[in-house]
Short mmCIF file of C-alpha atoms in Angstrom, two decimals:
data_model
loop_
_atom_site.label_atom_id
_atom_site.label_comp_id
_atom_site.label_asym_id
_atom_site.label_seq_id
_atom_site.Cartn_x
_atom_site.Cartn_y
_atom_site.Cartn_z
CA MET A 1441 62.57 18.14 58.59
CA ALA A 1442 60.05 16.31 56.50
CA VAL A 1443 60.13 12.53 56.89
CA LEU A 1444 58.54 12.06 53.52
CA GLU A 1445 58.62 14.31 50.53
CA VAL A 1446 57.08 13.73 47.16
CA ARG A 1447 58.22 16.06 44.40
CA SER A 1448 56.31 16.58 41.16
CA LEU A 1449 55.55 12.90 40.93
CA GLY A 1450 53.97 11.52 37.78
CA LYS A 1451 53.05 8.10 36.54
CA VAL A 1452 52.04 7.12 33.04
CA TYR A 1453 50.97 3.62 32.16
CA ALA A 1454 52.48 3.34 28.71
CA SER A 1455 50.49 1.43 26.18
CA HIS A 1456 52.23 -1.04 23.94
CA GLU A 1457 49.28 -1.57 21.69
CA VAL A 1458 48.08 0.74 18.97
CA ASN A 1459 44.40 0.85 19.78
CA ILE A 1460 44.85 1.40 23.50
CA PRO A 1461 45.90 4.87 24.61
CA SER A 1462 48.50 5.40 27.33
CA VAL A 1463 46.96 6.42 30.63
CA GLU A 1464 48.31 9.22 32.75
CA ALA A 1465 47.44 8.05 36.25
CA LEU A 1466 49.29 10.64 38.33
CA LYS A 1467 50.40 14.14 37.48
CA ASN A 1468 52.55 16.57 39.41
CA ILE A 1469 51.93 15.29 42.91
CA ASN A 1470 53.65 17.29 45.64
CA LEU A 1471 53.47 16.24 49.24
CA THR A 1472 55.41 17.00 52.38
CA VAL A 1473 54.78 14.93 55.46
CA ASN A 1474 56.33 15.86 58.79
CA LYS A 1475 57.20 13.47 61.54
CA GLY A 1476 54.19 12.29 63.53
CA GLU A 1477 51.59 13.71 61.18
CA PHE A 1478 48.45 11.91 60.16
CA ILE A 1479 47.76 12.73 56.54
CA SER A 1480 44.85 11.51 54.48
CA ILE A 1481 44.49 11.37 50.74
CA ILE A 1482 40.94 11.27 49.49
CA GLY A 1483 39.60 11.04 45.99
CA PRO A 1484 37.05 9.42 43.73
CA SER A 1485 37.55 5.79 42.81
CA GLY A 1486 39.96 5.27 39.95
CA CYS A 1487 41.71 8.58 40.55
CA GLY A 1488 45.07 6.94 41.13
CA LYS A 1489 45.07 6.77 44.94
CA SER A 1490 46.28 3.21 44.98
CA THR A 1491 48.82 3.95 42.28
CA LEU A 1492 50.22 6.73 44.44
CA PHE A 1493 50.27 4.37 47.40
CA GLY A 1494 52.18 1.77 45.37
CA VAL A 1495 54.68 4.31 44.09
CA ILE A 1496 55.41 5.81 47.52
CA GLY A 1497 55.69 2.31 48.98
CA GLY A 1498 58.16 1.39 46.25
CA LEU A 1499 56.01 -1.37 44.74
CA ASN A 1500 55.68 0.50 41.44
CA GLU A 1501 58.01 2.88 39.69
CA CYS A 1502 57.07 6.45 38.95
CA THR A 1503 57.69 7.87 35.49
CA SER A 1504 58.64 11.36 36.67
CA GLY A 1505 59.46 13.19 39.87
CA GLU A 1506 61.05 11.82 42.98
CA ILE A 1507 60.42 10.56 46.47
CA LEU A 1508 62.59 11.52 49.43
CA ILE A 1509 62.61 9.88 52.81
CA LYS A 1510 64.37 11.95 55.48
CA GLY A 1511 65.92 13.95 52.66
CA GLU A 1512 67.27 10.93 50.84
CA LYS A 1513 66.07 9.95 47.41
CA VAL A 1514 64.62 6.46 47.36
CA ARG A 1515 63.74 3.78 44.82
CA GLY A 1516 61.99 0.57 45.74
CA PRO A 1517 60.58 -0.43 49.11
CA HIS A 1518 62.25 1.43 51.95
CA PRO A 1519 62.79 -0.10 55.41
CA SER A 1520 61.27 2.88 57.18
CA ILE A 1521 58.00 2.45 55.32
CA GLY A 1522 55.38 -0.05 56.42
CA MET A 1523 52.33 -0.81 54.32
CA VAL A 1524 48.81 -1.89 55.18
CA PHE A 1525 46.64 -3.00 52.30
CA GLN A 1526 42.94 -2.88 51.67
CA GLU A 1527 42.70 -6.49 50.57
CA GLU A 1528 42.95 -9.23 53.11
CA SER A 1529 46.63 -9.81 53.48
CA ALA A 1530 46.93 -11.86 56.66
CA PHE A 1531 48.25 -15.27 55.65
CA PRO A 1532 45.58 -17.89 56.30
CA TRP A 1533 48.16 -20.63 56.93
CA LEU A 1534 49.74 -18.80 59.87
CA THR A 1535 48.30 -18.05 63.29
CA CYS A 1536 47.87 -14.45 64.41
CA SER A 1537 51.20 -14.36 66.17
CA GLU A 1538 52.98 -16.18 63.34
CA ASN A 1539 51.54 -13.63 60.92
CA VAL A 1540 52.79 -10.76 63.03
CA GLU A 1541 56.21 -12.38 63.39
CA PHE A 1542 56.51 -13.09 59.67
CA GLY A 1543 58.52 -10.01 58.67
CA LEU A 1544 60.87 -10.35 61.64
CA LYS A 1545 61.40 -14.03 60.88
CA MET A 1546 62.32 -13.18 57.30
CA MET A 1547 64.85 -10.67 58.64
CA GLY A 1548 66.41 -13.38 60.77
CA VAL A 1549 65.37 -12.01 64.15
CA ASP A 1550 65.62 -14.78 66.75
CA LYS A 1551 62.56 -16.50 68.07
CA LYS A 1552 62.56 -15.08 71.56
CA GLU A 1553 62.75 -11.49 70.39
CA ARG A 1554 60.10 -12.16 67.72
CA ARG A 1555 57.73 -13.58 70.29
CA ALA A 1556 58.18 -10.65 72.62
CA LYS A 1557 57.64 -8.05 69.90
CA SER A 1558 54.65 -9.76 68.36
CA LYS A 1559 53.06 -10.20 71.76
CA GLU A 1560 53.36 -6.49 72.38
CA MET A 1561 51.86 -5.58 68.99
CA ILE A 1562 49.04 -8.10 69.26
CA GLU A 1563 48.20 -6.60 72.61
CA LEU A 1564 48.30 -3.13 71.10
CA VAL A 1565 45.74 -4.03 68.43
CA GLY A 1566 43.63 -5.86 71.02
CA LEU A 1567 43.95 -9.45 69.84
CA SER A 1568 45.70 -10.99 72.84
CA GLU A 1569 43.05 -13.66 73.28
CA PHE A 1570 43.40 -14.71 69.65
CA GLU A 1571 47.17 -15.09 69.36
CA ASN A 1572 46.94 -18.72 68.36
CA HIS A 1573 43.89 -18.43 66.14
CA TYR A 1574 44.10 -18.69 62.38
CA PRO A 1575 42.74 -15.78 60.32
CA GLY A 1576 39.96 -18.03 59.03
CA GLU A 1577 38.62 -18.15 62.57
CA LEU A 1578 38.50 -14.37 62.93
CA SER A 1579 36.18 -11.65 61.65
CA GLY A 1580 37.21 -9.30 58.82
CA GLY A 1581 37.92 -6.51 61.28
CA MET A 1582 40.13 -8.74 63.38
CA ARG A 1583 42.02 -9.95 60.33
CA GLN A 1584 42.75 -6.36 59.41
CA ARG A 1585 44.07 -5.79 62.94
CA VAL A 1586 46.44 -8.70 62.34
CA ALA A 1587 47.63 -7.01 59.14
CA ILE A 1588 48.16 -3.74 61.02
CA ALA A 1589 50.10 -5.48 63.79
CA ARG A 1590 52.24 -7.23 61.18
CA THR A 1591 53.21 -3.84 59.78
CA LEU A 1592 53.68 -2.15 63.15
CA VAL A 1593 55.99 -4.85 64.46
CA MET A 1594 58.59 -3.85 61.85
CA ASP A 1595 58.74 -0.52 63.63
CA PRO A 1596 58.24 1.68 60.53
CA GLU A 1597 58.58 5.42 60.80
CA ILE A 1598 56.03 5.96 58.09
CA ILE A 1599 52.95 3.81 57.73
CA LEU A 1600 51.13 3.82 54.42
CA MET A 1601 47.57 2.61 54.58
CA ASP A 1602 45.51 2.00 51.48
CA GLU A 1603 41.85 2.01 52.49
CA PRO A 1604 42.65 -0.43 55.28
CA PHE A 1605 39.05 -0.48 56.47
CA GLY A 1606 37.53 -0.30 53.00
CA ALA A 1607 36.26 -3.86 53.02
CA LEU A 1608 34.64 -3.58 56.44
CA ASP A 1609 31.14 -2.56 57.49
CA GLU A 1610 30.46 0.97 58.73
CA GLN A 1611 30.36 0.20 62.47
CA THR A 1612 33.57 -1.81 62.41
CA ARG A 1613 35.19 0.98 60.40
CA VAL A 1614 34.37 3.61 62.99
CA ILE A 1615 35.62 1.43 65.83
CA LEU A 1616 38.84 0.53 64.03
CA GLY A 1617 39.33 4.19 63.15
CA GLU A 1618 39.23 5.10 66.83
CA GLU A 1619 41.59 2.23 67.61
CA LEU A 1620 43.97 3.44 64.95
CA LEU A 1621 44.07 6.90 66.54
CA ARG A 1622 44.84 5.34 69.90
CA ILE A 1623 47.62 3.23 68.38
CA TRP A 1624 49.01 6.18 66.46
CA GLU A 1625 49.18 8.26 69.62
CA ARG A 1626 51.01 5.43 71.37
CA ILE A 1627 53.61 4.66 68.73
CA ARG A 1628 54.05 8.20 67.43
CA ALA A 1629 54.54 7.10 63.84
CA THR A 1630 53.71 9.08 60.74
CA ILE A 1631 50.66 7.84 58.88
CA LEU A 1632 49.69 8.40 55.28
CA PHE A 1633 46.14 7.20 54.94
CA ILE A 1634 44.32 6.65 51.69
CA THR A 1635 40.55 6.55 51.79
CA HIS A 1636 37.41 7.39 49.91
CA SER A 1637 35.43 7.96 53.07
CA ILE A 1638 35.08 11.64 53.91
CA SER A 1639 34.08 11.18 57.54
CA GLU A 1640 36.93 8.73 58.11
CA SER A 1641 39.46 11.19 56.74
CA VAL A 1642 38.13 14.10 58.82
CA MET A 1643 37.98 11.98 61.92
CA LEU A 1644 41.55 10.76 61.66
CA SER A 1645 43.70 13.35 59.94
CA ASP A 1646 45.70 16.45 60.62
CA ARG A 1647 45.58 17.31 56.96
CA ILE A 1648 43.61 16.04 53.99
CA HIS A 1649 44.65 16.14 50.34
CA VAL A 1650 41.77 15.96 47.93
CA MET A 1651 42.68 14.31 44.65
CA SER A 1652 41.26 15.15 41.28
CA CYS A 1653 40.08 12.54 38.87
CA ARG A 1654 42.52 11.13 36.30
CA PRO A 1655 45.19 12.22 35.87
CA GLY A 1656 45.30 12.22 39.65
CA THR A 1657 46.74 15.31 41.22
CA PHE A 1658 46.20 17.18 44.48
CA LYS A 1659 43.40 19.62 43.95
CA LYS A 1660 43.00 21.01 47.41
CA THR A 1661 44.59 20.67 50.81
CA ILE A 1662 42.48 21.02 53.91
CA ASP A 1663 43.82 21.33 57.46
CA VAL A 1664 41.68 19.63 60.04
CA ASP A 1665 41.80 21.86 63.11
CA ILE A 1666 39.58 19.72 65.29
CA PRO A 1667 41.40 19.26 68.61
CA ARG A 1668 42.63 15.82 69.66
CA PRO A 1669 41.95 13.43 71.24
CA ARG A 1670 39.00 12.75 68.98
CA SER A 1671 36.40 10.06 69.39
CA SER A 1672 33.22 8.97 67.72
CA SER A 1673 31.43 11.89 69.36
CA THR A 1674 33.60 14.24 67.29
CA ILE A 1675 31.34 13.41 64.36
CA SER A 1676 28.50 15.43 65.83
CA THR A 1677 30.50 18.66 66.31
CA GLN A 1678 29.85 21.66 64.10
CA ARG A 1679 33.43 21.91 62.87
CA PHE A 1680 33.34 18.28 61.72
CA GLY A 1681 30.26 19.06 59.64
CA GLU A 1682 31.86 22.14 58.09
CA ILE A 1683 35.00 20.34 57.03
CA THR A 1684 33.03 17.38 55.73
CA ASP A 1685 30.96 19.79 53.65
CA GLN A 1686 34.00 21.49 52.27
CA ILE A 1687 35.57 18.19 51.18
CA TRP A 1688 32.35 16.96 49.69
CA LYS A 1689 32.09 20.10 47.53
CA GLU A 1690 35.58 19.49 46.20
CA LEU A 1691 34.96 15.80 45.67
CA LYS A 1692 31.56 16.04 44.09
CA GLU A 1693 32.83 17.62 40.94
CA GLU A 1694 35.66 15.09 40.62
CA THR A 1695 33.44 12.13 41.28
CA THR A 1696 31.02 13.26 38.59
CA LYS A 1697 33.92 13.57 36.18
CA ALA A 1698 35.30 10.19 37.24
CA MET A 1699 32.00 8.55 36.48
CA LYS A 1700 32.32 9.62 32.87
CA ILE A 1701 35.66 7.93 32.33
CA ARG A 1702 35.22 4.94 30.10
CA PRO A 1703 35.22 1.85 32.26
CA SER A 1704 37.55 0.07 29.82
CA GLU A 1705 40.33 2.50 30.72
CA CYS A 1706 39.90 1.83 34.42
CA VAL A 1707 40.09 -1.90 33.89
CA TRP A 1708 43.15 -1.46 31.80
CA ALA A 1709 44.93 0.58 34.43
CA ASP A 1710 43.97 -1.97 37.05
CA ILE A 1711 45.70 -4.75 35.19
CA HIS A 1712 48.90 -2.79 34.99
CA GLU A 1713 49.12 -2.05 38.69
CA MET B 1231 18.22 -39.71 69.13
CA ASN B 1232 19.24 -36.72 67.07
CA ARG B 1233 19.64 -36.43 63.34
CA ALA B 1234 23.43 -36.75 63.24
CA HIS B 1235 23.13 -39.89 65.30
CA LYS B 1236 20.65 -41.43 62.89
CA ILE B 1237 22.86 -40.61 59.94
CA THR B 1238 25.86 -42.26 61.58
CA ILE B 1239 23.88 -45.39 62.34
CA THR B 1240 22.45 -45.58 58.80
CA LYS B 1241 25.94 -45.07 57.35
CA TRP B 1242 27.34 -48.01 59.23
CA SER B 1243 24.33 -50.23 58.72
CA ILE B 1244 24.86 -50.05 54.92
CA LEU B 1245 28.29 -51.61 55.37
CA VAL B 1246 27.15 -54.14 57.95
CA GLY B 1247 24.02 -54.93 55.93
CA ALA B 1248 25.98 -55.54 52.73
CA ALA B 1249 28.42 -57.80 54.55
CA GLY B 1250 25.48 -59.59 56.21
CA CYS B 1251 23.76 -60.17 52.86
CA LEU B 1252 26.93 -61.65 51.37
CA GLU B 1253 27.29 -63.83 54.43
CA ILE B 1254 23.72 -65.15 54.15
CA ILE B 1255 23.93 -65.66 50.37
CA ALA B 1256 27.15 -67.65 50.76
CA ARG B 1257 25.99 -69.64 53.80
CA ALA B 1258 22.64 -70.50 52.22
CA GLY B 1259 24.47 -71.89 49.25
CA MET B 1260 22.85 -69.50 46.76
CA ILE B 1261 26.30 -68.94 45.32
CA ARG B 1262 28.85 -71.74 45.27
CA ARG B 1263 31.65 -71.69 47.84
CA SER B 1264 34.18 -71.79 45.02
CA THR B 1265 32.83 -68.44 43.81
CA LEU B 1266 32.01 -66.64 47.07
CA THR B 1267 33.11 -67.34 50.62
CA PRO B 1268 31.16 -65.99 53.60
CA VAL B 1269 32.51 -62.67 54.87
CA SER B 1270 33.19 -64.11 58.32
CA GLU B 1271 35.45 -66.72 56.75
CA MET B 1272 37.32 -64.06 54.83
CA PHE B 1273 38.19 -62.47 58.15
CA ILE B 1274 39.11 -65.80 59.69
CA THR B 1275 41.42 -66.66 56.79
CA LEU B 1276 42.97 -63.24 56.95
CA TRP B 1277 43.48 -63.68 60.66
CA LYS B 1278 45.26 -66.97 59.98
CA PHE B 1279 47.59 -65.18 57.54
CA PHE B 1280 48.73 -62.94 60.33
CA ALA B 1281 48.72 -65.60 63.04
CA THR B 1282 51.08 -67.83 61.06
CA GLY B 1283 52.73 -65.12 58.99
CA GLU B 1284 52.34 -67.36 55.97
CA ILE B 1285 49.93 -67.60 53.08
CA PRO B 1286 48.95 -71.24 52.72
CA VAL B 1287 49.08 -71.64 48.94
CA ARG B 1288 51.33 -74.13 47.26
CA PHE B 1289 53.88 -73.03 44.69
CA LEU B 1290 53.70 -69.40 45.76
CA LYS B 1291 57.08 -67.78 45.26
CA GLU B 1292 56.75 -65.35 48.17
CA SER B 1293 54.59 -66.95 50.80
CA SER B 1294 55.19 -64.75 53.86
CA ILE B 1295 52.53 -62.13 54.47
CA ALA B 1296 55.11 -59.55 55.50
CA GLY B 1297 57.14 -60.17 52.34
CA ASN B 1298 54.16 -59.60 50.07
CA PHE B 1299 53.04 -56.57 52.02
CA PHE B 1300 56.42 -54.88 51.96
CA ILE B 1301 56.91 -55.49 48.25
CA THR B 1302 53.57 -53.92 47.39
CA PHE B 1303 53.98 -51.11 49.86
CA GLY B 1304 57.51 -50.47 48.67
CA GLU B 1305 56.33 -50.23 45.07
CA ILE B 1306 53.58 -47.81 46.10
CA LEU B 1307 55.99 -45.61 48.05
CA LEU B 1308 58.57 -45.67 45.28
CA SER B 1309 56.11 -44.80 42.51
CA PHE B 1310 54.50 -42.11 44.66
CA SER B 1311 57.85 -40.60 45.67
CA PHE B 1312 58.93 -40.30 42.06
CA ALA B 1313 55.54 -38.89 41.09
CA VAL B 1314 56.08 -36.14 43.70
CA LEU B 1315 59.77 -35.57 42.99
CA ILE B 1316 59.12 -35.11 39.29
CA GLY B 1317 55.49 -33.91 39.34
CA LEU B 1318 55.97 -31.01 41.76
CA PRO B 1319 58.73 -29.30 39.74
CA ILE B 1320 56.82 -29.84 36.50
CA GLY B 1321 53.71 -28.33 38.09
CA ILE B 1322 55.76 -25.31 39.16
CA LEU B 1323 57.24 -24.99 35.65
CA LEU B 1324 53.75 -25.05 34.15
CA TRP B 1325 52.77 -22.21 36.45
CA LYS B 1326 55.94 -20.22 35.75
CA PHE B 1327 55.85 -20.65 31.99
CA LYS B 1328 52.35 -20.00 30.74
CA ALA B 1329 53.24 -20.94 27.16
CA LEU B 1330 54.35 -24.37 28.34
CA ALA B 1331 51.08 -24.78 30.22
CA ARG B 1332 49.11 -23.90 27.11
CA ILE B 1333 51.06 -26.36 25.01
CA LEU B 1334 50.73 -29.23 27.47
CA ASN B 1335 47.20 -28.50 28.65
CA PRO B 1336 45.35 -30.68 26.09
CA TYR B 1337 47.58 -33.63 26.93
CA LEU B 1338 47.17 -33.18 30.65
CA VAL B 1339 43.39 -32.81 30.67
CA SER B 1340 42.87 -35.84 28.43
CA TYR B 1341 45.51 -37.91 30.22
CA TYR B 1342 43.17 -39.85 32.47
CA ALA B 1343 40.89 -40.67 29.56
CA ILE B 1344 43.63 -43.01 28.29
CA PRO B 1345 43.63 -46.43 29.94
CA VAL B 1346 47.34 -46.67 30.77
CA PHE B 1347 46.94 -50.32 31.73
CA ALA B 1348 46.27 -51.09 28.09
CA LEU B 1349 49.91 -50.19 27.52
CA TYR B 1350 51.17 -53.08 29.60
CA PRO B 1351 52.78 -55.04 26.74
CA LEU B 1352 54.94 -52.02 26.04
CA ILE B 1353 55.89 -51.76 29.71
CA VAL B 1354 56.82 -55.45 29.78
CA GLY B 1355 58.93 -54.90 26.70
CA LEU B 1356 60.70 -51.97 28.30
CA PHE B 1357 61.16 -53.09 31.89
CA GLY B 1358 60.30 -56.78 31.96
CA ILE B 1359 58.15 -58.26 34.69
CA GLY B 1360 58.87 -57.16 38.23
CA ILE B 1361 59.23 -54.25 40.61
CA LEU B 1362 60.53 -51.83 37.99
CA SER B 1363 57.59 -52.18 35.60
CA ILE B 1364 55.03 -52.06 38.43
CA THR B 1365 56.59 -48.99 39.97
CA PHE B 1366 56.64 -47.38 36.54
CA MET B 1367 52.92 -48.03 36.08
CA GLY B 1368 52.10 -46.64 39.52
CA TRP B 1369 54.22 -43.60 38.72
CA LEU B 1370 52.61 -43.14 35.32
CA PHE B 1371 49.19 -43.25 36.88
CA ALA B 1372 49.98 -40.86 39.75
CA ILE B 1373 52.21 -38.17 38.29
CA VAL B 1374 49.67 -36.15 36.32
CA ALA B 1375 47.39 -35.70 39.33
CA VAL B 1376 50.37 -34.19 41.16
CA ILE B 1377 51.31 -31.96 38.19
CA ILE B 1378 47.81 -30.60 37.60
CA ASN B 1379 47.06 -29.86 41.23
CA THR B 1380 50.44 -28.24 41.86
CA ALA B 1381 50.02 -25.95 38.86
CA THR B 1382 46.45 -25.10 39.89
CA GLY B 1383 47.57 -24.43 43.47
CA PHE B 1384 50.10 -21.81 42.43
CA GLU B 1385 47.69 -20.40 39.88
CA GLU B 1386 45.09 -19.84 42.58
CA VAL B 1387 47.41 -17.89 44.90
CA ASN B 1388 46.06 -14.39 45.43
CA LYS B 1389 48.30 -12.49 43.04
CA ARG B 1390 46.73 -9.12 43.79
CA ILE B 1391 47.91 -8.99 47.35
CA TYR B 1392 50.50 -11.59 48.41
CA PRO B 1393 53.34 -10.44 46.14
CA LYS B 1394 52.77 -6.88 47.39
CA VAL B 1395 53.11 -8.01 50.99
CA GLY B 1396 56.35 -9.79 50.16
CA LYS B 1397 57.70 -6.83 48.24
CA SER B 1398 56.78 -4.34 50.95
CA LEU B 1399 58.78 -6.48 53.40
CA ARG B 1400 61.65 -6.33 50.89
CA LEU B 1401 61.83 -10.08 50.43
CA SER B 1402 63.77 -11.63 47.57
CA ARG B 1403 61.88 -13.46 44.83
CA SER B 1404 62.99 -16.83 46.13
CA LYS B 1405 61.85 -15.96 49.64
CA ILE B 1406 58.48 -14.80 48.33
CA PHE B 1407 58.15 -18.10 46.52
CA LEU B 1408 59.24 -20.26 49.41
CA TRP B 1409 57.49 -18.47 52.27
CA ILE B 1410 54.40 -17.02 50.61
CA TYR B 1411 53.51 -18.77 47.35
CA PHE B 1412 54.35 -22.26 48.49
CA PRO B 1413 52.33 -22.28 51.71
CA ALA B 1414 49.50 -20.45 49.95
CA ALA B 1415 49.34 -23.23 47.36
CA THR B 1416 49.57 -26.01 49.96
CA PRO B 1417 45.90 -27.02 50.08
CA TYR B 1418 45.87 -27.73 46.34
CA ILE B 1419 49.28 -29.36 46.40
CA PHE B 1420 48.07 -31.59 49.17
CA THR B 1421 45.01 -32.58 47.16
CA GLY B 1422 47.42 -33.55 44.37
CA LEU B 1423 49.50 -35.62 46.77
CA LYS B 1424 46.43 -37.36 48.14
CA LEU B 1425 45.13 -38.22 44.69
CA GLY B 1426 48.63 -39.19 43.58
CA PHE B 1427 48.97 -41.59 46.49
CA ILE B 1428 45.62 -43.20 45.77
CA TYR B 1429 46.46 -43.48 42.08
CA SER B 1430 49.79 -45.05 43.01
CA ILE B 1431 47.95 -47.69 45.03
CA ILE B 1432 45.56 -48.41 42.16
CA GLY B 1433 48.35 -48.45 39.60
CA VAL B 1434 50.54 -50.77 41.64
CA ILE B 1435 47.86 -53.27 42.69
CA ALA B 1436 46.37 -53.44 39.20
CA SER B 1437 49.81 -53.88 37.63
CA GLU B 1438 50.63 -56.66 40.06
CA PHE B 1439 47.80 -58.67 38.53
CA ILE B 1440 49.66 -58.76 35.25
CA LEU B 1441 53.26 -57.72 35.75
CA SER B 1442 54.36 -59.48 38.89
CA THR B 1443 55.36 -62.65 40.63
CA LYS B 1444 55.05 -61.21 44.15
CA GLY B 1445 52.93 -58.77 46.11
CA LEU B 1446 49.33 -58.44 47.24
CA GLY B 1447 47.86 -57.90 43.77
CA TYR B 1448 49.69 -60.95 42.51
CA LEU B 1449 48.40 -62.90 45.50
CA VAL B 1450 44.82 -62.20 44.40
CA ARG B 1451 45.52 -63.31 40.85
CA PHE B 1452 47.53 -66.38 41.83
CA SER B 1453 45.00 -67.69 44.34
CA TYR B 1454 42.26 -67.02 41.82
CA SER B 1455 43.92 -69.16 39.16
CA ALA B 1456 44.84 -71.80 41.76
CA PHE B 1457 41.14 -72.08 42.76
CA GLU B 1458 42.04 -70.93 46.29
CA THR B 1459 38.88 -68.85 46.65
CA GLU B 1460 39.18 -68.34 50.41
CA ILE B 1461 42.72 -67.06 50.14
CA MET B 1462 41.79 -64.86 47.22
CA TYR B 1463 39.02 -63.20 49.21
CA ALA B 1464 41.20 -62.83 52.27
CA SER B 1465 43.84 -61.10 50.13
CA MET B 1466 41.24 -58.85 48.56
CA LEU B 1467 39.97 -57.97 52.01
CA LEU B 1468 43.50 -57.16 53.10
CA ILE B 1469 43.97 -54.80 50.13
CA VAL B 1470 40.66 -53.08 50.84
CA ILE B 1471 41.49 -52.68 54.52
CA ILE B 1472 44.90 -51.19 53.72
CA ALA B 1473 43.39 -48.81 51.16
CA VAL B 1474 40.69 -47.68 53.57
CA LEU B 1475 43.21 -47.10 56.36
CA ILE B 1476 45.52 -45.10 54.12
CA ASN B 1477 42.63 -43.07 52.76
CA GLY B 1478 41.44 -42.39 56.30
CA ALA B 1479 44.89 -41.16 57.29
CA LEU B 1480 45.07 -38.91 54.21
CA MET B 1481 41.63 -37.49 54.91
CA ARG B 1482 42.67 -36.65 58.44
CA MET B 1483 45.77 -34.91 57.18
CA GLU B 1484 43.71 -33.06 54.63
CA ALA B 1485 41.23 -31.93 57.27
CA TRP B 1486 44.19 -30.68 59.26
CA VAL B 1487 45.70 -28.80 56.30
CA TYR B 1488 42.39 -27.20 55.31
CA GLY B 1489 41.06 -26.78 58.82
CA ARG B 1490 43.97 -24.63 59.78
CA GLN B 1491 43.11 -22.29 56.98
CA GLY B 1492 39.45 -22.24 57.91
CA ARG B 1493 38.30 -23.25 54.45
#
């Protein structure tokens, strides 16, 4: 059975002012994610990727359609969903381990159990030496590992990631991508990964949904049949190149279209998210 | 000797040099003893205060050093505590209700342009002369620094990401406020507290000159009008030393608050 199902989802940012038109951000999105899958969603900037992420995560409401988790209709943030954001979200006033423990502490889990769980997760993301460091003392890549560990420690069945490595440099991205695969294979969770990097999506995913420009909808679905385990050397295989090409062809058209959208509309939609 | 070393030495030599100059000017008789006492004697007199526990001025109502110190310090703590107890919630209200902030903003930003000490006749009329009026002045002087910095602190919290983190963890609004917004705003709030404390000190000491019959500020004024120059300088020195110590402690705390966040 599908862990996550999205049925004909739509989202319109209604305008309350006469001279500003309403914006249809998402239109008829259908998605079925099975347990343990790694799914990527790729699209041009401003196509509604983050809106979709927010709606599935329960941060924003959709205006049509529905979301089902394990067959049950949901509204609002669901306990089996964990989210990792693109922006820096590790709290600078807490140490690494305090950051990771934060969610458990809020749930009232006792200190001993919190410690044990956070230790395990920090080890998993490779930050054991930095447990007692504050985020300000770590690099951007390390801070994002903290954010990932903070989500993982809640033991979510589905992990939503919104361009988690988007703010990092290329090399760090590739390394963290590999790390993420290793972690994913260990914890056997389901990952829904939003990105605008083609190579990242091909490298990581079982399946890639290419989104069209606004209103965002799934234009094409591509299965990535490159065998696992994959590593950075996968990039140089022929199949990797073929799939990358295929996605780029789909994306190129959308990106060109997206560039013609008036910037004012994009800004406006941003504010409302 | 490296650069940092030189800077440290130069820093201290300014202080020592200034004190030395005053010492020489006073000792050489360039300025009368009744106007300026040598710095070394200021320290000696101050030392005597503590050795005997008494301030040797006739007709002084409160002549024990501890008594004067605790009155002044008590007034500072009281005015500061009320500035925080009332200023923090107001700061939070200003952040929560943007319309309120826009209404009050012109008053808040021009607040420190008004010399509140000029209002002292009014304060005397309202509260008389004594602890109440002094504490009120200290409070009046400190509270706006607390309000402004608290409001700014919450305003500067990263609204794009932190509320999302809280929501995704399914936290209630009050938990998001208490565990995310509040600590995120701490560096600014702390700046407000630091300024508020310093303003409390200024407000209290300055008010003691005019609104008091006890306390360290009053001691300066009384010994001045009683031509007890040595005692006046010793009291001034004591106030400066206390202020410097408190400021040093606050700076350390601030470094700790900010340092943790790597700012």
